[in-house]
Amino acid sequence: ILKGSVVFMGDLMKKSLFRWFDRVELLCCYALCFLFSILFEYFRTIPIESEFLKSYLKQFYDYQTFITLLISVLSVIFHYKMLQRRKREVHCRILVGDTISSVTLRYFCECLMMLGTVFFAAIIWTLALRLTIRYNVYLLFAFLLYILISSGMVHTFENI
């Protein structure tokens, strides 16, 4: 994205589009989605003696991927909402000399750092519970797609 540029951690935090509350909110959205994924897998491994409860939970297990990805839409809504609030700020940063590529790269890197933190915590929990990481990986790729799409949205705020 940037030719010969390096993103430093100080610049990333100082010039970030995210406020402290935004970071916490996004981390919670990611964590909630991974938590649901882990809970689905955990409840699948618990031996249940009640046939009624087994049949009830089976309905959820059959659609686990769909439900998990549907819950991940929370992060899409957050990214969209946050970027809409920062539209004017992006434009002002460009007016004072920042480049749209720098703003986009900082946004992308910060989203990846937050996602990576939650993903690795989820992987540790999943492996500690001896569960499969398949749905966590599905979520990771879905979130990466959301981050790429929202990073592309930053470019649209150049000429508001």
mmCIF file of N, CA, C and O in Angstrom, residues 34-123:
data_model
loop_
_atom_site.group_PDB
_atom_site.id
_atom_site.type_symbol
_atom_site.label_atom_id
_atom_site.label_comp_id
_atom_site.label_asym_id
_atom_site.label_seq_id
_atom_site.Cartn_x
_atom_site.Cartn_y
_atom_site.Cartn_z
ATOM 1 N N PHE A 34 -15.945 -15.215 19.125
ATOM 2 C CA PHE A 34 -15.116 -16.388 19.384
ATOM 3 C C PHE A 34 -15.642 -17.180 20.582
ATOM 4 O O PHE A 34 -15.575 -18.409 20.595
ATOM 5 N N LEU A 35 -16.201 -16.492 21.565
ATOM 6 C CA LEU A 35 -16.771 -17.172 22.725
ATOM 7 C C LEU A 35 -17.953 -18.057 22.310
ATOM 8 O O LEU A 35 -18.060 -19.201 22.757
ATOM 9 N N PHE A 36 -18.831 -17.523 21.460
ATOM 10 C CA PHE A 36 -19.944 -18.334 20.970
ATOM 11 C C PHE A 36 -19.440 -19.563 20.228
ATOM 12 O O PHE A 36 -19.974 -20.658 20.382
ATOM 13 N N SER A 37 -18.434 -19.385 19.430
ATOM 14 C CA SER A 37 -17.860 -20.510 18.687
ATOM 15 C C SER A 37 -17.319 -21.574 19.632
ATOM 16 O O SER A 37 -17.549 -22.768 19.445
ATOM 17 N N ILE A 38 -16.599 -21.137 20.662
ATOM 18 C CA ILE A 38 -16.033 -22.074 21.635
ATOM 19 C C ILE A 38 -17.143 -22.761 22.426
ATOM 20 O O ILE A 38 -17.087 -23.977 22.674
ATOM 21 N N LEU A 39 -18.169 -22.011 22.814
ATOM 22 C CA LEU A 39 -19.267 -22.599 23.574
ATOM 23 C C LEU A 39 -20.028 -23.643 22.760
ATOM 24 O O LEU A 39 -20.410 -24.686 23.289
ATOM 25 N N PHE A 40 -20.257 -23.368 21.477
ATOM 26 C CA PHE A 40 -20.896 -24.366 20.618
ATOM 27 C C PHE A 40 -20.098 -25.663 20.614
ATOM 28 O O PHE A 40 -20.649 -26.749 20.767
ATOM 29 N N GLU A 41 -18.804 -25.540 20.429
ATOM 30 C CA GLU A 41 -17.952 -26.732 20.392
ATOM 31 C C GLU A 41 -17.915 -27.436 21.743
ATOM 32 O O GLU A 41 -17.913 -28.658 21.813
ATOM 33 N N TYR A 42 -17.882 -26.651 22.807
ATOM 34 C CA TYR A 42 -17.818 -27.242 24.146
ATOM 35 C C TYR A 42 -19.102 -28.015 24.457
ATOM 36 O O TYR A 42 -19.055 -29.143 24.949
ATOM 37 N N PHE A 43 -20.250 -27.430 24.169
ATOM 38 C CA PHE A 43 -21.520 -28.107 24.443
ATOM 39 C C PHE A 43 -21.707 -29.341 23.558
ATOM 40 O O PHE A 43 -22.400 -30.273 23.930
ATOM 41 N N ARG A 44 -21.072 -29.344 22.409
ATOM 42 C CA ARG A 44 -21.144 -30.504 21.537
ATOM 43 C C ARG A 44 -20.415 -31.700 22.163
ATOM 44 O O ARG A 44 -20.786 -32.843 21.947
ATOM 45 N N THR A 45 -19.364 -31.422 22.946
ATOM 46 C CA THR A 45 -18.556 -32.510 23.523
ATOM 47 C C THR A 45 -19.092 -33.011 24.862
ATOM 48 O O THR A 45 -18.681 -34.078 25.309
ATOM 49 N N ILE A 46 -19.995 -32.283 25.482
ATOM 50 C CA ILE A 46 -20.540 -32.693 26.781
ATOM 51 C C ILE A 46 -21.537 -33.835 26.568
ATOM 52 O O ILE A 46 -22.436 -33.716 25.733
ATOM 53 N N PRO A 47 -21.390 -34.918 27.314
ATOM 54 C CA PRO A 47 -22.387 -35.998 27.192
ATOM 55 C C PRO A 47 -23.718 -35.568 27.831
ATOM 56 O O PRO A 47 -23.767 -35.190 28.992
ATOM 57 N N ILE A 48 -24.768 -35.639 27.045
ATOM 58 C CA ILE A 48 -26.099 -35.237 27.505
ATOM 59 C C ILE A 48 -26.988 -36.474 27.502
ATOM 60 O O ILE A 48 -27.073 -37.180 26.499
ATOM 61 N N GLU A 49 -27.645 -36.708 28.618
ATOM 62 C CA GLU A 49 -28.467 -37.905 28.738
ATOM 63 C C GLU A 49 -29.913 -37.685 28.300
ATOM 64 O O GLU A 49 -30.586 -38.615 27.920
ATOM 65 N N SER A 50 -30.364 -36.478 28.348
ATOM 66 C CA SER A 50 -31.746 -36.176 27.974
ATOM 67 C C SER A 50 -31.883 -36.161 26.450
ATOM 68 O O SER A 50 -31.217 -35.388 25.759
ATOM 69 N N GLU A 51 -32.771 -36.990 25.935
ATOM 70 C CA GLU A 51 -33.002 -37.045 24.489
ATOM 71 C C GLU A 51 -33.652 -35.763 23.975
ATOM 72 O O GLU A 51 -33.359 -35.311 22.878
ATOM 73 N N PHE A 52 -34.520 -35.180 24.793
ATOM 74 C CA PHE A 52 -35.166 -33.932 24.412
ATOM 75 C C PHE A 52 -34.122 -32.829 24.248
ATOM 76 O O PHE A 52 -34.125 -32.097 23.251
ATOM 77 N N LEU A 53 -33.228 -32.707 25.211
ATOM 78 C CA LEU A 53 -32.185 -31.684 25.145
ATOM 79 C C LEU A 53 -31.219 -31.948 23.987
ATOM 80 O O LEU A 53 -30.805 -31.016 23.303
ATOM 81 N N LYS A 54 -30.911 -33.207 23.743
ATOM 82 C CA LYS A 54 -30.036 -33.557 22.615
ATOM 83 C C LYS A 54 -30.662 -33.128 21.287
ATOM 84 O O LYS A 54 -29.990 -32.542 20.444
ATOM 85 N N SER A 55 -31.936 -33.421 21.115
ATOM 86 C CA SER A 55 -32.596 -33.059 19.859
ATOM 87 C C SER A 55 -32.726 -31.547 19.716
ATOM 88 O O SER A 55 -32.625 -31.008 18.614
ATOM 89 N N TYR A 56 -32.944 -30.864 20.831
ATOM 90 C CA TYR A 56 -33.036 -29.402 20.801
ATOM 91 C C TYR A 56 -31.694 -28.785 20.409
ATOM 92 O O TYR A 56 -31.631 -27.910 19.552
ATOM 93 N N LEU A 57 -30.607 -29.248 21.031
ATOM 94 C CA LEU A 57 -29.285 -28.706 20.739
ATOM 95 C C LEU A 57 -28.794 -29.102 19.353
ATOM 96 O O LEU A 57 -28.022 -28.369 18.735
ATOM 97 N N LYS A 58 -29.234 -30.238 18.857
ATOM 98 C CA LYS A 58 -28.817 -30.691 17.525
ATOM 99 C C LYS A 58 -29.228 -29.688 16.454
ATOM 100 O O LYS A 58 -28.502 -29.476 15.472
ATOM 101 N N GLN A 59 -30.358 -29.045 16.649
ATOM 102 C CA GLN A 59 -30.800 -28.026 15.693
ATOM 103 C C GLN A 59 -29.783 -26.896 15.590
ATOM 104 O O GLN A 59 -29.550 -26.362 14.513
ATOM 105 N N PHE A 60 -29.199 -26.533 16.713
ATOM 106 C CA PHE A 60 -28.180 -25.482 16.710
ATOM 107 C C PHE A 60 -26.874 -25.985 16.119
ATOM 108 O O PHE A 60 -26.189 -25.261 15.411
ATOM 109 N N TYR A 61 -26.499 -27.213 16.432
ATOM 110 C CA TYR A 61 -25.246 -27.771 15.926
ATOM 111 C C TYR A 61 -25.263 -27.884 14.414
ATOM 112 O O TYR A 61 -24.239 -27.696 13.763
ATOM 113 N N ASP A 62 -26.427 -28.198 13.854
ATOM 114 C CA ASP A 62 -26.529 -28.334 12.399
ATOM 115 C C ASP A 62 -26.236 -27.018 11.683
ATOM 116 O O ASP A 62 -25.744 -27.021 10.556
ATOM 117 N N TYR A 63 -26.561 -25.931 12.318
ATOM 118 C CA TYR A 63 -26.372 -24.610 11.717
ATOM 119 C C TYR A 63 -25.297 -23.797 12.436
ATOM 120 O O TYR A 63 -25.309 -22.570 12.396
ATOM 121 N N GLN A 64 -24.358 -24.466 13.058
ATOM 122 C CA GLN A 64 -23.342 -23.782 13.855
ATOM 123 C C GLN A 64 -22.532 -22.780 13.039
ATOM 124 O O GLN A 64 -22.305 -21.655 13.480
ATOM 125 N N THR A 65 -22.103 -23.176 11.852
ATOM 126 C CA THR A 65 -21.311 -22.263 11.018
ATOM 127 C C THR A 65 -22.122 -21.025 10.669
ATOM 128 O O THR A 65 -21.635 -19.897 10.791
ATOM 129 N N PHE A 66 -23.365 -21.222 10.265
ATOM 130 C CA PHE A 66 -24.214 -20.098 9.896
ATOM 131 C C PHE A 66 -24.469 -19.179 11.092
ATOM 132 O O PHE A 66 -24.375 -17.957 10.976
ATOM 133 N N ILE A 67 -24.780 -19.758 12.237
ATOM 134 C CA ILE A 67 -25.056 -18.962 13.435
ATOM 135 C C ILE A 67 -23.815 -18.184 13.860
ATOM 136 O O ILE A 67 -23.890 -17.000 14.190
ATOM 137 N N THR A 68 -22.674 -18.842 13.822
ATOM 138 C CA THR A 68 -21.426 -18.190 14.219
ATOM 139 C C THR A 68 -21.108 -17.022 13.287
ATOM 140 O O THR A 68 -20.732 -15.941 13.742
ATOM 141 N N LEU A 69 -21.256 -17.231 11.990
ATOM 142 C CA LEU A 69 -20.991 -16.150 11.044
ATOM 143 C C LEU A 69 -22.027 -15.038 11.155
ATOM 144 O O LEU A 69 -21.709 -13.863 10.969
ATOM 145 N N LEU A 70 -23.256 -15.400 11.487
ATOM 146 C CA LEU A 70 -24.288 -14.390 11.686
ATOM 147 C C LEU A 70 -23.965 -13.504 12.889
ATOM 148 O O LEU A 70 -24.147 -12.286 12.840
ATOM 149 N N ILE A 71 -23.470 -14.127 13.945
ATOM 150 C CA ILE A 71 -23.068 -13.346 15.121
ATOM 151 C C ILE A 71 -21.892 -12.432 14.785
ATOM 152 O O ILE A 71 -21.782 -11.325 15.307
ATOM 153 N N SER A 72 -21.044 -12.879 13.865
ATOM 154 C CA SER A 72 -19.885 -12.060 13.501
ATOM 155 C C SER A 72 -20.279 -10.791 12.757
ATOM 156 O O SER A 72 -19.469 -9.875 12.620
ATOM 157 N N VAL A 73 -21.507 -10.732 12.295
ATOM 158 C CA VAL A 73 -21.981 -9.520 11.637
ATOM 159 C C VAL A 73 -21.949 -8.331 12.607
ATOM 160 O O VAL A 73 -21.882 -7.172 12.188
ATOM 161 N N LEU A 74 -21.937 -8.612 13.905
ATOM 162 C CA LEU A 74 -21.788 -7.533 14.896
ATOM 163 C C LEU A 74 -20.541 -6.704 14.626
ATOM 164 O O LEU A 74 -20.553 -5.482 14.741
ATOM 165 N N SER A 75 -19.464 -7.379 14.268
ATOM 166 C CA SER A 75 -18.231 -6.641 14.006
ATOM 167 C C SER A 75 -18.341 -5.822 12.724
ATOM 168 O O SER A 75 -17.768 -4.743 12.623
ATOM 169 N N VAL A 76 -19.081 -6.339 11.743
ATOM 170 C CA VAL A 76 -19.288 -5.576 10.511
ATOM 171 C C VAL A 76 -20.037 -4.289 10.825
ATOM 172 O O VAL A 76 -19.672 -3.209 10.360
ATOM 173 N N ILE A 77 -21.057 -4.410 11.640
ATOM 174 C CA ILE A 77 -21.836 -3.235 12.034
ATOM 175 C C ILE A 77 -20.957 -2.248 12.792
ATOM 176 O O ILE A 77 -21.012 -1.039 12.561
ATOM 177 N N PHE A 78 -20.107 -2.766 13.675
ATOM 178 C CA PHE A 78 -19.217 -1.884 14.417
ATOM 179 C C PHE A 78 -18.269 -1.148 13.477
ATOM 180 O O PHE A 78 -18.096 0.060 13.593
ATOM 181 N N HIS A 79 -17.618 -1.879 12.568
ATOM 182 C CA HIS A 79 -16.678 -1.245 11.639
ATOM 183 C C HIS A 79 -17.371 -0.157 10.826
ATOM 184 O O HIS A 79 -16.841 0.946 10.687
ATOM 185 N N TYR A 80 -18.538 -0.458 10.317
ATOM 186 C CA TYR A 80 -19.268 0.514 9.516
ATOM 187 C C TYR A 80 -19.642 1.741 10.349
ATOM 188 O O TYR A 80 -19.441 2.880 9.929
ATOM 189 N N LYS A 81 -20.174 1.489 11.550
ATOM 190 C CA LYS A 81 -20.599 2.584 12.420
ATOM 191 C C LYS A 81 -19.409 3.471 12.805
ATOM 192 O O LYS A 81 -19.493 4.694 12.763
ATOM 193 N N MET A 82 -18.297 2.834 13.151
ATOM 194 C CA MET A 82 -17.118 3.590 13.561
ATOM 195 C C MET A 82 -16.567 4.412 12.403
ATOM 196 O O MET A 82 -16.211 5.576 12.574
ATOM 197 N N LEU A 83 -16.512 3.826 11.225
ATOM 198 C CA LEU A 83 -15.989 4.571 10.079
ATOM 199 C C LEU A 83 -16.898 5.729 9.692
ATOM 200 O O LEU A 83 -16.410 6.785 9.272
ATOM 201 N N GLN A 84 -18.190 5.551 9.832
ATOM 202 C CA GLN A 84 -19.104 6.644 9.527
ATOM 203 C C GLN A 84 -18.905 7.812 10.501
ATOM 204 O O GLN A 84 -19.008 8.970 10.105
ATOM 205 N N ARG A 85 -18.603 7.485 11.763
ATOM 206 C CA ARG A 85 -18.344 8.547 12.749
ATOM 207 C C ARG A 85 -17.028 9.259 12.474
ATOM 208 O O ARG A 85 -16.858 10.415 12.850
ATOM 209 N N ARG A 86 -16.077 8.580 11.828
ATOM 210 C CA ARG A 86 -14.742 9.145 11.600
ATOM 211 C C ARG A 86 -14.544 9.689 10.190
ATOM 212 O O ARG A 86 -13.441 10.071 9.823
ATOM 213 N N LYS A 87 -15.593 9.761 9.438
ATOM 214 C CA LYS A 87 -15.512 10.209 8.049
ATOM 215 C C LYS A 87 -14.903 11.614 7.939
ATOM 216 O O LYS A 87 -13.981 11.848 7.170
ATOM 217 N N ARG A 88 -15.387 12.534 8.734
ATOM 218 C CA ARG A 88 -14.888 13.909 8.709
ATOM 219 C C ARG A 88 -13.434 13.962 9.195
ATOM 220 O O ARG A 88 -12.620 14.702 8.655
ATOM 221 N N GLU A 89 -13.107 13.156 10.194
ATOM 222 C CA GLU A 89 -11.740 13.133 10.714
ATOM 223 C C GLU A 89 -10.747 12.661 9.656
ATOM 224 O O GLU A 89 -9.662 13.212 9.525
ATOM 225 N N VAL A 90 -11.117 11.655 8.884
ATOM 226 C CA VAL A 90 -10.248 11.168 7.809
ATOM 227 C C VAL A 90 -10.012 12.279 6.795
ATOM 228 O O VAL A 90 -8.877 12.535 6.374
ATOM 229 N N HIS A 91 -11.068 12.959 6.432
ATOM 230 C CA HIS A 91 -10.945 14.054 5.468
ATOM 231 C C HIS A 91 -10.052 15.168 6.011
ATOM 232 O O HIS A 91 -9.197 15.689 5.281
ATOM 233 N N CYS A 92 -10.208 15.515 7.267
ATOM 234 C CA CYS A 92 -9.376 16.565 7.871
ATOM 235 C C CYS A 92 -7.907 16.145 7.949
ATOM 236 O O CYS A 92 -7.010 16.964 7.747
ATOM 237 N N ARG A 93 -7.653 14.898 8.229
ATOM 238 C CA ARG A 93 -6.271 14.421 8.272
ATOM 239 C C ARG A 93 -5.603 14.546 6.909
ATOM 240 O O ARG A 93 -4.427 14.868 6.809
ATOM 241 N N ILE A 94 -6.350 14.300 5.863
ATOM 242 C CA ILE A 94 -5.804 14.428 4.520
ATOM 243 C C ILE A 94 -5.519 15.896 4.214
ATOM 244 O O ILE A 94 -4.499 16.230 3.602
ATOM 245 N N LEU A 95 -6.394 16.791 4.678
ATOM 246 C CA LEU A 95 -6.189 18.221 4.446
ATOM 247 C C LEU A 95 -4.933 18.751 5.135
ATOM 248 O O LEU A 95 -4.310 19.677 4.633
ATOM 249 N N VAL A 96 -4.562 18.157 6.268
ATOM 250 C CA VAL A 96 -3.383 18.641 6.991
ATOM 251 C C VAL A 96 -2.109 17.881 6.625
ATOM 252 O O VAL A 96 -1.090 18.035 7.280
ATOM 253 N N GLY A 97 -2.170 17.059 5.581
ATOM 254 C CA GLY A 97 -0.943 16.452 5.079
ATOM 255 C C GLY A 97 -0.807 14.956 5.213
ATOM 256 O O GLY A 97 0.155 14.378 4.707
ATOM 257 N N ASP A 98 -1.706 14.298 5.898
ATOM 258 C CA ASP A 98 -1.638 12.840 5.984
ATOM 259 C C ASP A 98 -2.131 12.260 4.657
ATOM 260 O O ASP A 98 -2.889 12.905 3.938
ATOM 261 N N THR A 99 -1.703 11.078 4.334
ATOM 262 C CA THR A 99 -2.149 10.460 3.081
ATOM 263 C C THR A 99 -3.224 9.427 3.384
ATOM 264 O O THR A 99 -3.246 8.829 4.454
ATOM 265 N N ILE A 100 -4.081 9.208 2.415
ATOM 266 C CA ILE A 100 -5.151 8.225 2.581
ATOM 267 C C ILE A 100 -4.562 6.833 2.743
ATOM 268 O O ILE A 100 -5.097 6.004 3.479
ATOM 269 N N SER A 101 -3.441 6.577 2.102
ATOM 270 C CA SER A 101 -2.782 5.277 2.238
ATOM 271 C C SER A 101 -2.289 5.057 3.659
ATOM 272 O O SER A 101 -2.404 3.963 4.201
ATOM 273 N N SER A 102 -1.740 6.103 4.279
ATOM 274 C CA SER A 102 -1.261 5.996 5.662
ATOM 275 C C SER A 102 -2.415 5.757 6.629
ATOM 276 O O SER A 102 -2.316 4.923 7.524
ATOM 277 N N VAL A 103 -3.490 6.487 6.441
ATOM 278 C CA VAL A 103 -4.659 6.326 7.312
ATOM 279 C C VAL A 103 -5.220 4.910 7.171
ATOM 280 O O VAL A 103 -5.522 4.239 8.162
ATOM 281 N N THR A 104 -5.329 4.444 5.935
ATOM 282 C CA THR A 104 -5.859 3.107 5.684
ATOM 283 C C THR A 104 -4.948 2.039 6.262
ATOM 284 O O THR A 104 -5.425 1.084 6.890
ATOM 285 N N LEU A 105 -3.645 2.189 6.081
ATOM 286 C CA LEU A 105 -2.706 1.204 6.605
ATOM 287 C C LEU A 105 -2.732 1.151 8.132
ATOM 288 O O LEU A 105 -2.713 0.067 8.720
ATOM 289 N N ARG A 106 -2.800 2.315 8.771
ATOM 290 C CA ARG A 106 -2.874 2.332 10.235
ATOM 291 C C ARG A 106 -4.161 1.672 10.726
ATOM 292 O O ARG A 106 -4.151 0.898 11.683
ATOM 293 N N TYR A 107 -5.270 1.966 10.066
ATOM 294 C CA TYR A 107 -6.551 1.347 10.421
ATOM 295 C C TYR A 107 -6.477 -0.169 10.252
ATOM 296 O O TYR A 107 -6.874 -0.930 11.141
ATOM 297 N N PHE A 108 -5.954 -0.620 9.125
ATOM 298 C CA PHE A 108 -5.841 -2.045 8.833
ATOM 299 C C PHE A 108 -4.948 -2.744 9.859
ATOM 300 O O PHE A 108 -5.306 -3.801 10.393
ATOM 301 N N CYS A 109 -3.794 -2.150 10.158
ATOM 302 C CA CYS A 109 -2.859 -2.757 11.122
ATOM 303 C C CYS A 109 -3.468 -2.843 12.513
ATOM 304 O O CYS A 109 -3.316 -3.860 13.205
ATOM 305 N N GLU A 110 -4.151 -1.801 12.926
ATOM 306 C CA GLU A 110 -4.741 -1.817 14.261
ATOM 307 C C GLU A 110 -5.865 -2.847 14.362
ATOM 308 O O GLU A 110 -5.976 -3.562 15.365
ATOM 309 N N CYS A 111 -6.680 -2.951 13.327
ATOM 310 C CA CYS A 111 -7.731 -3.978 13.323
ATOM 311 C C CYS A 111 -7.113 -5.371 13.380
ATOM 312 O O CYS A 111 -7.587 -6.242 14.112
ATOM 313 N N LEU A 112 -6.046 -5.584 12.618
ATOM 314 C CA LEU A 112 -5.380 -6.885 12.628
ATOM 315 C C LEU A 112 -4.769 -7.197 13.985
ATOM 316 O O LEU A 112 -4.810 -8.348 14.436
ATOM 317 N N MET A 113 -4.204 -6.192 14.643
ATOM 318 C CA MET A 113 -3.624 -6.425 15.980
ATOM 319 C C MET A 113 -4.706 -6.830 16.973
ATOM 320 O O MET A 113 -4.504 -7.765 17.759
ATOM 321 N N MET A 114 -5.841 -6.152 16.930
ATOM 322 C CA MET A 114 -6.916 -6.498 17.858
ATOM 323 C C MET A 114 -7.475 -7.878 17.548
ATOM 324 O O MET A 114 -7.714 -8.679 18.453
ATOM 325 N N LEU A 115 -7.680 -8.166 16.274
ATOM 326 C CA LEU A 115 -8.187 -9.481 15.878
ATOM 327 C C LEU A 115 -7.198 -10.576 16.253
ATOM 328 O O LEU A 115 -7.584 -11.618 16.771
ATOM 329 N N GLY A 116 -5.925 -10.338 16.013
ATOM 330 C CA GLY A 116 -4.899 -11.329 16.346
ATOM 331 C C GLY A 116 -4.851 -11.626 17.825
ATOM 332 O O GLY A 116 -4.718 -12.791 18.235
ATOM 333 N N THR A 117 -4.982 -10.605 18.645
ATOM 334 C CA THR A 117 -4.975 -10.791 20.093
ATOM 335 C C THR A 117 -6.123 -11.692 20.535
ATOM 336 O O THR A 117 -5.934 -12.656 21.286
ATOM 337 N N VAL A 118 -7.320 -11.386 20.070
ATOM 338 C CA VAL A 118 -8.491 -12.174 20.454
ATOM 339 C C VAL A 118 -8.413 -13.580 19.857
ATOM 340 O O VAL A 118 -8.759 -14.561 20.522
ATOM 341 N N PHE A 119 -7.939 -13.688 18.617
ATOM 342 C CA PHE A 119 -7.851 -14.994 17.971
ATOM 343 C C PHE A 119 -6.891 -15.918 18.728
ATOM 344 O O PHE A 119 -7.213 -17.082 18.984
ATOM 345 N N PHE A 120 -5.725 -15.403 19.091
ATOM 346 C CA PHE A 120 -4.777 -16.253 19.809
ATOM 347 C C PHE A 120 -5.278 -16.630 21.197
ATOM 348 O O PHE A 120 -5.058 -17.749 21.656
ATOM 349 N N ALA A 121 -5.982 -15.725 21.856
ATOM 350 C CA ALA A 121 -6.591 -16.074 23.146
ATOM 351 C C ALA A 121 -7.648 -17.163 22.948
ATOM 352 O O ALA A 121 -7.732 -18.110 23.746
ATOM 353 N N ALA A 122 -8.436 -17.051 21.886
ATOM 354 C CA ALA A 122 -9.466 -18.057 21.605
ATOM 355 C C ALA A 122 -8.837 -19.403 21.262
ATOM 356 O O ALA A 122 -9.335 -20.458 21.689
ATOM 357 N N ILE A 123 -7.750 -19.388 20.528
ATOM 358 C CA ILE A 123 -7.067 -20.635 20.182
ATOM 359 C C ILE A 123 -6.521 -21.301 21.439
ATOM 360 O O ILE A 123 -6.637 -22.524 21.607
#
